[in-house]
Amino acid sequence: MNYLPSFKRYRSISLALLLLTSPSLTTQAAEDNCFAMNKPKVKDLTSDNIVDLLGGIYEHSQWVAQELVTAHDPSSFNSISELAATMKSIVDGASREQKMDLLLKHPDLCQKIEQRKKLTADSQAEQSKAGLSDLTAEELELFNKLNDEYKAKFGFPFILAVRNASKYTVLSALAGRVKHTVEKEFVDALAQVHKIAWMRLLDKIDYSDAKGFLTCHVLDTANGIPAEKMRITLHRLSEPAGLVGEFLTNDDGRLEGGPALKGGDQFMVGEYEWTFYVADYFASKGNFVSGTPFLNTIPLRFGIDNPDDHYHVPLLVSPWGFSTYRGS
Amino acid sequence: MNYLPSFKRYRSISLALLLLTSPSLTTQAAEDNCFAMNKPKVKDLTSDNIVDLLGGIYEHSQWVAQELVTAHDPSSFNSISELAATMKSIVDGASREQKMDLLLKHPDLCQKIEQRKKLTADSQAEQSKAGLSDLTAEELELFNKLNDEYKAKFGFPFILAVRNASKYTVLSALAGRVKHTVEKEFVDALAQVHKIAWMRLLDKIDYSDAKGFLTCHVLDTANGIPAEKMRITLHRLSEPAGLVGEFLTNDDGRLEGGPALKGGDQFMVGEYEWTFYVADYFASKGNFVSGTPFLNTIPLRFGIDNPDDHYHVPLLVSPWGFSTYRGS
Amino acid sequence: MNYLPSFKRYRSISLALLLLTSPSLTTQAAEDNCFAMNKPKVKDLTSDNIVDLLGGIYEHSQWVAQELVTAHDPSSFNSISELAATMKSIVDGASREQKMDLLLKHPDLCQKIEQRKKLTADSQAEQSKAGLSDLTAEELELFNKLNDEYKAKFGFPFILAVRNASKYTVLSALAGRVKHTVEKEFVDALAQVHKIAWMRLLDKIDYSDAKGFLTCHVLDTANGIPAEKMRITLHRLSEPAGLVGEFLTNDDGRLEGGPALKGGDQFMVGEYEWTFYVADYFASKGNFVSGTPFLNTIPLRFGIDNPDDHYHVPLLVSPWGFSTYRGS
Amino acid sequence: MNYLPSFKRYRSISLALLLLTSPSLTTQAAEDNCFAMNKPKVKDLTSDNIVDLLGGIYEHSQWVAQELVTAHDPSSFNSISELAATMKSIVDGASREQKMDLLLKHPDLCQKIEQRKKLTADSQAEQSKAGLSDLTAEELELFNKLNDEYKAKFGFPFILAVRNASKYTVLSALAGRVKHTVEKEFVDALAQVHKIAWMRLLDKIDYSDAKGFLTCHVLDTANGIPAEKMRITLHRLSEPAGLVGEFLTNDDGRLEGGPALKGGDQFMVGEYEWTFYVADYFASKGNFVSGTPFLNTIPLRFGIDNPDDHYHVPLLVSPWGFSTYRGS
């Protein structure tokens, strides 16, 4: 049995550490506390609570949640991704005017600080992490210029799902998108709106009953065989951070004991990192390994965005190169 | 200009931190202090100092260094890798009996602690990091069994270049190699001996005049173009550890300003890590990026073993997968 | 010197064979005869000939070519891709109504055969290769159903740049795109229109003065080195088809003698195929190769679409796997 | 149901064509006719027929087959690969002198034509395909020089499993291996001997009861999903050559209907080629595809060497690059 002390145990430790080192959880709180008691599950949604709960998912556009109640039976949703898809389809099926109105409801990223008070609370939290306050004078000038150009060309404010985005992201996205045709940017701006809605939904719903899971597979491309008995660790990088599993591959190169993470309170949205002990493995195969191996331990960082999905994150590796991809 | 404060500056800071936090440098000292004043460069080698300096490179086999002086003009070596290759060719050209003798000069990894005193100082330092003292009773029993089997089958002790190797490496290498044919393992054991000699040589010689350098290239395989304006950082993980550069790719996907590391006191043997800001990049391209991107920042860890070589360590990346390899 | 008998020579032979075996060049003629005497080069374009020549590039929409003459100096275009980009920008900058009108000018792929006479000659040639006449009764029913649904939802006919497309392509593209939002499909339909315009432009202009070229690079990922002395051949698969070069890699894994194809009458739009003799190479390296190697000769098929571009088409290969990508 | 007319049917057609077009099957016969009536299966081996049948597998070294009878129960072998592994282990366990004797039993590739009559029939057939008769005067001189050097250094003749090898293979393998150490080349020469034995064994045994099979999987790395409804064909390139299957991927990107080839008379040693219709697929996904797509149909050529193994040969593909590997 190679699956080490369970995720739950590690998570408890991490949470404890988190509480010790982060007395004021502030803006991270919603994300960290994603399985808190007071959040409803999808199956807890009713015609009575759905608009209160999800009315703010689409910016100042409660009509989406209202339409959800009107046209759908809340008890018919089986998962958070199905719920999100339904809300998305309501927006996608709306008229061009309604979509434009939705875009226009979004705040201008460039508005001055004193104007931020008028934003919805959700938007404020997200913008506070964008690093826009760190813009140099030059960057700010460029940003204002591009932002003005954007609004003049498209007729709606620049929208970017900004959680975790730096000022570099904002500037490069703005510079890239201002070149779009009017029709293309309308489509892309709506995609950003859906992305923001999805992130907000994940904060509102307890998705611990989701069906997603995480698997791995290691192929040795130098020898053309599955990589047997390779050690792998898995860390969660998002809060609550910490080691969540230690594994050994079996003779098919897969993890002993099934998925690395599966449902319950294990398979949480966030950032993770495998570490593969590849030099150890190749040493056991008799492949020559130089004094300081080109590849010794390989960190492989990836994000889990949809708690209902299967994430297969494999490694194809020789002593001189590797690749990974989202598999199935 | 995107190349941040020079390597030298970061290295100074890192060294300072190192001195503050590691008052007793102990076994790491030789590695950390690799450019110290008192080490000769390859061009400083003479018939008079070569045997003293390099006599211990091959375990208890001063004859290799002596042959080096006898058959070669010390002033003819242009690089540390050329020097190593010449010493290797002396061993490779020796008789089977001499090679067997060289193998037999190596200590048995399994010898009891009280016997370690008889080992050369170099071997002691390397074994102390092997984690053999952490073997559980079960692992120790397995290790002893395999080690006995190995010696009985091959007639020489199990040799593994063990710096940075864990007990897992030792056990899996032993278990893998004990299955070899006698002839194959003779070849592989000698490869380990050469590897140990190389690591020792790097500790004895100041190679700051070596010609190696490090380059990068980022290809966007989702759009079939070089990845322009992607932010990349480079950290050194081995001591002296720290940030050594921050870069932006140009319109050919390469680093502005040439190699990331080049000669002098920059291009040191050791472990490094690129970090690529790929989600920022794809956001600027209009590729859809999910709330928690599958790939956000990609760490890419690699080792530099030969200070005379060009290391090209590129990234091929789409929003859903990536690969790397030692290029040219 | 490893670059075998020149491209021109092989091409002559191929053309001779082509003439012998294909007495009636029919619909392929325009493509095959791409460098014929009577086509103008970009630099031959004038205000007088441009509308006649390029008026049909965008379906029944001469206004694009007229605007080209009005707003641009025909002598200012340096390349066919620059010319195409300018025509595209004229369309992209037009009003939504003009774009919709352009979409509506396109024939309905589903129109009955008797209606085809009304189509422009260009469209007819392209549809004749779509294999739509090979639709089974079932497929035809599905096609009609999807096509009706498409027109009802989006208000313009289904447009697909169909040269070389089979009935499978048409059906799957239709089935995929009918699910788009109205805004997204408007954008994608216009992209198809631009693609058709580009293919037509390539047929109208002699681009033998274009600056593109083709290069290669082979990396051995099993040994972490450039693959030296690997034999490679290059065939052109589009007409005029035939062997166009035979190469050997140098010690950096690149082709001796520079680009495989470069300008003049060498670097033509069309489909090509490298063949890499990888088992031979690995045999020379001492890598074990099984009786029937997993990889012996690797065919690598790729298309050149833009005669002004650099196409770098490398191979990363071990005895057990390989990858390629459009590089730079 | 997407699995087209069965392999057996295509194979029959191919065989018929083969008989029509190749009246003298000559040296190819043994390979082509691999499931002929008169070959025994592994389970048909007895103490009485084993030496007659397999005595020539190792060149002039009947002792290997004799030891097989003496030390093993012929009825205990479950597969051809197990049989081969046992014979290999007999050789591997022999003394160094016996191994050297086995190497010395092999003919010198350089012997003059008049001397070839003395070779065993098996060796003659293999050398006749090596293209050695096509050596130019210069190449012949180089070959003789390297061959003399080889024999002088190692004391045994140069051995290369030459079926399907060209003169380029022979020359590059010889040039590469002559640089080895004596001990390394002894190991590599024996590996060649085992490889020859394996190819001979496949010619002697009817392995139609082997358990191997062939599978596929297509991942779309541009969209991070399995590639659904991609058309794939499979051709056998070795004789009997021909189309052996046509497939469509399911919603997990795998072949509808299970393995593409499985046991019986389907899964034969030899060379195969997938063709993937990737441009059709990406057109259906709405990915932009240029006029002449960079990747349209991808041929993927691979060899099946062991009829007892599972061959998983997947494709990871974006519109701008792809990779494959021997999976599991």
mmCIF file of N, CA and C in Angstrom, chain D residues 168-256:
data_model
loop_
_atom_site.group_PDB
_atom_site.id
_atom_site.type_symbol
_atom_site.label_atom_id
_atom_site.label_comp_id
_atom_site.label_asym_id
_atom_site.label_seq_id
_atom_site.Cartn_x
_atom_site.Cartn_y
_atom_site.Cartn_z
ATOM 1 N N TYR D 168 23.656 2.012 -45.504
ATOM 2 C CA TYR D 168 23.843 3.144 -44.610
ATOM 3 C C TYR D 168 23.824 2.681 -43.155
ATOM 4 N N THR D 169 22.870 1.787 -42.855
ATOM 5 C CA THR D 169 22.780 1.248 -41.505
ATOM 6 C C THR D 169 24.058 0.518 -41.143
ATOM 7 N N VAL D 170 24.509 -0.336 -42.056
ATOM 8 C CA VAL D 170 25.682 -1.153 -41.772
ATOM 9 C C VAL D 170 26.884 -0.265 -41.519
ATOM 10 N N LEU D 171 27.084 0.692 -42.388
ATOM 11 C CA LEU D 171 28.248 1.567 -42.241
ATOM 12 C C LEU D 171 28.184 2.405 -40.971
ATOM 13 N N SER D 172 27.012 2.947 -40.676
ATOM 14 C CA SER D 172 26.944 3.823 -39.505
ATOM 15 C C SER D 172 27.018 3.015 -38.211
ATOM 16 N N ALA D 173 26.448 1.813 -38.207
ATOM 17 C CA ALA D 173 26.544 0.971 -37.016
ATOM 18 C C ALA D 173 27.998 0.561 -36.789
ATOM 19 N N LEU D 174 28.684 0.204 -37.850
ATOM 20 C CA LEU D 174 30.086 -0.201 -37.737
ATOM 21 C C LEU D 174 30.941 0.968 -37.240
ATOM 22 N N ALA D 175 30.727 2.135 -37.824
ATOM 23 C CA ALA D 175 31.497 3.317 -37.429
ATOM 24 C C ALA D 175 31.222 3.699 -35.979
ATOM 25 N N GLY D 176 29.982 3.519 -35.537
ATOM 26 C CA GLY D 176 29.629 3.848 -34.157
ATOM 27 C C GLY D 176 30.199 2.845 -33.170
ATOM 28 N N ARG D 177 30.086 1.562 -33.504
ATOM 29 C CA ARG D 177 30.456 0.545 -32.515
ATOM 30 C C ARG D 177 31.956 0.309 -32.402
ATOM 31 N N VAL D 178 32.701 0.642 -33.436
ATOM 32 C CA VAL D 178 34.145 0.413 -33.368
ATOM 33 C C VAL D 178 34.788 1.284 -32.283
ATOM 34 N N LYS D 179 34.062 2.330 -31.848
ATOM 35 C CA LYS D 179 34.605 3.223 -30.814
ATOM 36 C C LYS D 179 34.341 2.719 -29.390
ATOM 37 N N HIS D 180 33.533 1.699 -29.249
ATOM 38 C CA HIS D 180 33.196 1.188 -27.917
ATOM 39 C C HIS D 180 34.414 0.644 -27.179
ATOM 40 N N THR D 181 34.277 0.530 -25.861
ATOM 41 C CA THR D 181 35.292 -0.230 -25.123
ATOM 42 C C THR D 181 35.075 -1.701 -25.443
ATOM 43 N N VAL D 182 36.107 -2.503 -25.208
ATOM 44 C CA VAL D 182 36.025 -3.934 -25.472
ATOM 45 C C VAL D 182 34.848 -4.561 -24.719
ATOM 46 N N GLU D 183 34.693 -4.162 -23.460
ATOM 47 C CA GLU D 183 33.650 -4.773 -22.632
ATOM 48 C C GLU D 183 32.261 -4.377 -23.120
ATOM 49 N N LYS D 184 32.093 -3.124 -23.477
ATOM 50 C CA LYS D 184 30.789 -2.633 -23.944
ATOM 51 C C LYS D 184 30.396 -3.321 -25.257
ATOM 52 N N GLU D 185 31.340 -3.471 -26.168
ATOM 53 C CA GLU D 185 30.999 -4.035 -27.465
ATOM 54 C C GLU D 185 30.675 -5.525 -27.347
ATOM 55 N N PHE D 186 31.314 -6.199 -26.416
ATOM 56 C CA PHE D 186 30.987 -7.606 -26.169
ATOM 57 C C PHE D 186 29.496 -7.719 -25.797
ATOM 58 N N VAL D 187 29.044 -6.834 -24.947
ATOM 59 C CA VAL D 187 27.635 -6.827 -24.530
ATOM 60 C C VAL D 187 26.722 -6.512 -25.725
ATOM 61 N N ASP D 188 27.104 -5.498 -26.510
ATOM 62 C CA ASP D 188 26.256 -5.086 -27.626
ATOM 63 C C ASP D 188 26.217 -6.125 -28.743
ATOM 64 N N ALA D 189 27.340 -6.785 -28.983
ATOM 65 C CA ALA D 189 27.364 -7.824 -30.017
ATOM 66 C C ALA D 189 26.433 -8.973 -29.613
ATOM 67 N N LEU D 190 26.437 -9.315 -28.336
ATOM 68 C CA LEU D 190 25.530 -10.370 -27.867
ATOM 69 C C LEU D 190 24.069 -9.947 -28.015
ATOM 70 N N ALA D 191 23.795 -8.675 -27.800
ATOM 71 C CA ALA D 191 22.418 -8.194 -27.990
ATOM 72 C C ALA D 191 21.991 -8.378 -29.448
ATOM 73 N N GLN D 192 22.925 -8.159 -30.367
ATOM 74 C CA GLN D 192 22.621 -8.388 -31.782
ATOM 75 C C GLN D 192 22.344 -9.860 -32.046
ATOM 76 N N VAL D 193 23.121 -10.707 -31.413
ATOM 77 C CA VAL D 193 22.928 -12.156 -31.578
ATOM 78 C C VAL D 193 21.529 -12.565 -31.097
ATOM 79 N N HIS D 194 21.122 -12.019 -29.966
ATOM 80 C CA HIS D 194 19.775 -12.328 -29.450
ATOM 81 C C HIS D 194 18.699 -11.813 -30.401
ATOM 82 N N LYS D 195 18.980 -10.671 -31.019
ATOM 83 C CA LYS D 195 18.014 -10.073 -31.935
ATOM 84 C C LYS D 195 17.859 -10.950 -33.189
ATOM 85 N N ILE D 196 18.970 -11.434 -33.684
ATOM 86 C CA ILE D 196 18.913 -12.342 -34.832
ATOM 87 C C ILE D 196 18.143 -13.607 -34.458
ATOM 88 N N ALA D 197 18.423 -14.139 -33.261
ATOM 89 C CA ALA D 197 17.740 -15.356 -32.812
ATOM 90 C C ALA D 197 16.227 -15.141 -32.756
ATOM 91 N N TRP D 198 15.822 -13.981 -32.268
ATOM 92 C CA TRP D 198 14.393 -13.666 -32.165
ATOM 93 C C TRP D 198 13.729 -13.611 -33.548
ATOM 94 N N MET D 199 14.385 -12.986 -34.496
ATOM 95 C CA MET D 199 13.815 -12.906 -35.839
ATOM 96 C C MET D 199 13.719 -14.300 -36.465
ATOM 97 N N ARG D 200 14.711 -15.130 -36.225
ATOM 98 C CA ARG D 200 14.670 -16.501 -36.755
ATOM 99 C C ARG D 200 13.559 -17.311 -36.094
ATOM 100 N N LEU D 201 13.406 -17.099 -34.795
ATOM 101 C CA LEU D 201 12.370 -17.842 -34.066
ATOM 102 C C LEU D 201 10.975 -17.497 -34.605
ATOM 103 N N LEU D 202 10.750 -16.210 -34.883
ATOM 104 C CA LEU D 202 9.454 -15.792 -35.432
ATOM 105 C C LEU D 202 9.170 -16.465 -36.777
ATOM 106 N N ASP D 203 10.223 -16.798 -37.504
ATOM 107 C CA ASP D 203 10.052 -17.475 -38.793
ATOM 108 C C ASP D 203 9.759 -18.968 -38.630
ATOM 109 N N LYS D 204 10.132 -19.538 -37.499
ATOM 110 C CA LYS D 204 10.021 -20.981 -37.301
ATOM 111 C C LYS D 204 8.716 -21.402 -36.630
ATOM 112 N N ILE D 205 8.097 -20.481 -35.932
ATOM 113 C CA ILE D 205 6.953 -20.819 -35.069
ATOM 114 C C ILE D 205 5.670 -20.146 -35.571
ATOM 115 N N ASP D 206 4.585 -20.889 -35.551
ATOM 116 C CA ASP D 206 3.258 -20.318 -35.813
ATOM 117 C C ASP D 206 2.761 -19.682 -34.499
ATOM 118 N N TYR D 207 2.739 -18.370 -34.462
ATOM 119 C CA TYR D 207 2.379 -17.688 -33.210
ATOM 120 C C TYR D 207 0.958 -17.121 -33.270
ATOM 121 N N SER D 208 0.101 -17.760 -34.050
ATOM 122 C CA SER D 208 -1.251 -17.206 -34.198
ATOM 123 C C SER D 208 -2.070 -17.324 -32.907
ATOM 124 N N ASP D 209 -1.555 -18.052 -31.926
ATOM 125 C CA ASP D 209 -2.249 -18.133 -30.628
ATOM 126 C C ASP D 209 -1.698 -17.122 -29.621
ATOM 127 N N ALA D 210 -0.891 -16.184 -30.093
ATOM 128 C CA ALA D 210 -0.314 -15.188 -29.176
ATOM 129 C C ALA D 210 -1.397 -14.231 -28.684
ATOM 130 N N LYS D 211 -1.109 -13.553 -27.603
ATOM 131 C CA LYS D 211 -2.142 -12.799 -26.890
ATOM 132 C C LYS D 211 -2.074 -11.281 -27.107
ATOM 133 N N GLY D 212 -1.166 -10.839 -27.948
ATOM 134 C CA GLY D 212 -0.996 -9.399 -28.114
ATOM 135 C C GLY D 212 -2.182 -8.714 -28.769
ATOM 136 N N PHE D 213 -2.253 -7.397 -28.655
ATOM 137 C CA PHE D 213 -3.288 -6.631 -29.332
ATOM 138 C C PHE D 213 -2.853 -5.174 -29.474
ATOM 139 N N LEU D 214 -3.558 -4.496 -30.340
ATOM 140 C CA LEU D 214 -3.202 -3.120 -30.689
ATOM 141 C C LEU D 214 -4.340 -2.172 -30.345
ATOM 142 N N THR D 215 -4.029 -1.115 -29.606
ATOM 143 C CA THR D 215 -5.048 -0.113 -29.278
ATOM 144 C C THR D 215 -4.556 1.289 -29.644
ATOM 145 N N CYS D 216 -5.476 2.234 -29.585
ATOM 146 C CA CYS D 216 -5.185 3.615 -29.969
ATOM 147 C C CYS D 216 -5.928 4.558 -29.026
ATOM 148 N N HIS D 217 -5.542 5.795 -29.032
ATOM 149 C CA HIS D 217 -6.191 6.824 -28.220
ATOM 150 C C HIS D 217 -5.784 8.160 -28.820
ATOM 151 N N VAL D 218 -6.747 9.053 -29.004
ATOM 152 C CA VAL D 218 -6.407 10.361 -29.565
ATOM 153 C C VAL D 218 -6.816 11.462 -28.591
ATOM 154 N N LEU D 219 -5.828 12.257 -28.196
ATOM 155 C CA LEU D 219 -6.071 13.394 -27.311
ATOM 156 C C LEU D 219 -5.904 14.681 -28.094
ATOM 157 N N ASP D 220 -6.828 15.587 -27.915
ATOM 158 C CA ASP D 220 -6.790 16.903 -28.547
ATOM 159 C C ASP D 220 -6.145 17.864 -27.554
ATOM 160 N N THR D 221 -4.859 18.180 -27.772
ATOM 161 C CA THR D 221 -4.136 19.014 -26.816
ATOM 162 C C THR D 221 -4.376 20.515 -27.038
ATOM 163 N N ALA D 222 -5.088 20.856 -28.098
ATOM 164 C CA ALA D 222 -5.452 22.269 -28.278
ATOM 165 C C ALA D 222 -6.651 22.614 -27.403
ATOM 166 N N ASN D 223 -7.538 21.640 -27.220
ATOM 167 C CA ASN D 223 -8.750 21.882 -26.440
ATOM 168 C C ASN D 223 -8.778 21.135 -25.108
ATOM 169 N N GLY D 224 -7.766 20.297 -24.867
ATOM 170 C CA GLY D 224 -7.676 19.599 -23.592
ATOM 171 C C GLY D 224 -8.746 18.547 -23.388
ATOM 172 N N ILE D 225 -9.130 17.883 -24.461
ATOM 173 C CA ILE D 225 -10.191 16.875 -24.402
ATOM 174 C C ILE D 225 -9.825 15.674 -25.276
ATOM 175 N N PRO D 226 -10.483 14.526 -25.034
ATOM 176 C CA PRO D 226 -10.310 13.407 -25.962
ATOM 177 C C PRO D 226 -10.857 13.820 -27.332
ATOM 178 N N ALA D 227 -10.214 13.345 -28.388
ATOM 179 C CA ALA D 227 -10.686 13.694 -29.743
ATOM 180 C C ALA D 227 -11.780 12.721 -30.148
ATOM 181 N N GLU D 228 -12.986 13.235 -30.198
ATOM 182 C CA GLU D 228 -14.169 12.426 -30.464
ATOM 183 C C GLU D 228 -14.464 12.400 -31.953
ATOM 184 N N LYS D 229 -14.883 11.249 -32.452
ATOM 185 C CA LYS D 229 -15.313 11.108 -33.848
ATOM 186 C C LYS D 229 -14.217 11.460 -34.849
ATOM 187 N N MET D 230 -12.983 11.134 -34.511
ATOM 188 C CA MET D 230 -11.924 11.276 -35.508
ATOM 189 C C MET D 230 -11.841 9.977 -36.314
ATOM 190 N N ARG D 231 -11.774 10.120 -37.637
ATOM 191 C CA ARG D 231 -11.606 8.953 -38.493
ATOM 192 C C ARG D 231 -10.154 8.509 -38.491
ATOM 193 N N ILE D 232 -9.948 7.206 -38.454
ATOM 194 C CA ILE D 232 -8.604 6.629 -38.469
ATOM 195 C C ILE D 232 -8.635 5.399 -39.369
ATOM 196 N N THR D 233 -7.618 5.236 -40.196
ATOM 197 C CA THR D 233 -7.477 3.958 -40.908
ATOM 198 C C THR D 233 -6.191 3.295 -40.463
ATOM 199 N N LEU D 234 -6.138 1.988 -40.642
ATOM 200 C CA LEU D 234 -4.928 1.225 -40.318
ATOM 201 C C LEU D 234 -4.555 0.370 -41.520
ATOM 202 N N HIS D 235 -3.325 0.550 -41.982
ATOM 203 C CA HIS D 235 -2.807 -0.281 -43.066
ATOM 204 C C HIS D 235 -1.664 -1.134 -42.552
ATOM 205 N N ARG D 236 -1.581 -2.353 -43.078
ATOM 206 C CA ARG D 236 -0.382 -3.157 -42.862
ATOM 207 C C ARG D 236 0.550 -2.879 -44.030
ATOM 208 N N LEU D 237 1.809 -2.533 -43.733
ATOM 209 C CA LEU D 237 2.768 -2.211 -44.785
ATOM 210 C C LEU D 237 3.612 -3.429 -45.171
ATOM 211 N N SER D 238 3.911 -4.293 -44.193
ATOM 212 C CA SER D 238 4.625 -5.528 -44.507
ATOM 213 C C SER D 238 3.678 -6.437 -45.278
ATOM 214 N N GLU D 239 4.233 -7.381 -46.011
ATOM 215 C CA GLU D 239 3.385 -8.343 -46.708
ATOM 216 C C GLU D 239 2.749 -9.302 -45.702
ATOM 217 N N PRO D 240 1.522 -9.691 -45.862
ATOM 218 C CA PRO D 240 0.571 -9.237 -46.874
ATOM 219 C C PRO D 240 0.070 -7.833 -46.552
ATOM 220 N N ALA D 241 0.349 -6.897 -47.436
ATOM 221 C CA ALA D 241 0.031 -5.496 -47.191
ATOM 222 C C ALA D 241 -1.415 -5.166 -47.545
ATOM 223 N N GLY D 242 -1.935 -4.086 -46.964
ATOM 224 C CA GLY D 242 -3.286 -3.650 -47.314
ATOM 225 C C GLY D 242 -3.987 -2.961 -46.165
ATOM 226 N N LEU D 243 -5.167 -2.461 -46.458
ATOM 227 C CA LEU D 243 -5.992 -1.827 -45.430
ATOM 228 C C LEU D 243 -6.504 -2.901 -44.487
ATOM 229 N N VAL D 244 -6.335 -2.699 -43.187
ATOM 230 C CA VAL D 244 -6.817 -3.723 -42.259
ATOM 231 C C VAL D 244 -7.925 -3.231 -41.349
ATOM 232 N N GLY D 245 -8.242 -1.970 -41.404
ATOM 233 C CA GLY D 245 -9.349 -1.508 -40.576
ATOM 234 C C GLY D 245 -9.600 -0.023 -40.758
ATOM 235 N N GLU D 246 -10.841 0.393 -40.507
ATOM 236 C CA GLU D 246 -11.193 1.804 -40.568
ATOM 237 C C GLU D 246 -12.004 2.081 -39.313
ATOM 238 N N PHE D 247 -11.698 3.141 -38.606
ATOM 239 C CA PHE D 247 -12.247 3.343 -37.275
ATOM 240 C C PHE D 247 -12.747 4.763 -37.073
ATOM 241 N N LEU D 248 -13.520 4.922 -36.022
ATOM 242 C CA LEU D 248 -13.943 6.241 -35.570
ATOM 243 C C LEU D 248 -13.722 6.255 -34.061
ATOM 244 N N THR D 249 -13.189 7.351 -33.540
ATOM 245 C CA THR D 249 -12.980 7.411 -32.093
ATOM 246 C C THR D 249 -14.308 7.644 -31.370
ATOM 247 N N ASN D 250 -14.398 7.117 -30.168
ATOM 248 C CA ASN D 250 -15.590 7.360 -29.347
ATOM 249 C C ASN D 250 -15.381 8.611 -28.485
ATOM 250 N N ASP D 251 -16.301 8.871 -27.568
ATOM 251 C CA ASP D 251 -16.210 10.139 -26.834
ATOM 252 C C ASP D 251 -15.074 10.164 -25.813
ATOM 253 N N ASP D 252 -14.385 9.048 -25.647
ATOM 254 C CA ASP D 252 -13.171 9.067 -24.845
ATOM 255 C C ASP D 252 -11.915 9.079 -25.732
ATOM 256 N N GLY D 253 -12.107 9.256 -27.038
ATOM 257 C CA GLY D 253 -10.976 9.326 -27.951
ATOM 258 C C GLY D 253 -10.378 7.963 -28.295
ATOM 259 N N ARG D 254 -11.077 6.894 -27.882
ATOM 260 C CA ARG D 254 -10.576 5.539 -28.164
ATOM 261 C C ARG D 254 -11.369 4.918 -29.310
ATOM 262 N N LEU D 255 -10.860 3.792 -29.829
ATOM 263 C CA LEU D 255 -11.518 3.153 -30.958
ATOM 264 C C LEU D 255 -12.809 2.480 -30.524
ATOM 265 N N GLU D 256 -13.866 2.753 -31.249
ATOM 266 C CA GLU D 256 -15.115 2.008 -31.077
ATOM 267 C C GLU D 256 -14.823 0.530 -31.323
#
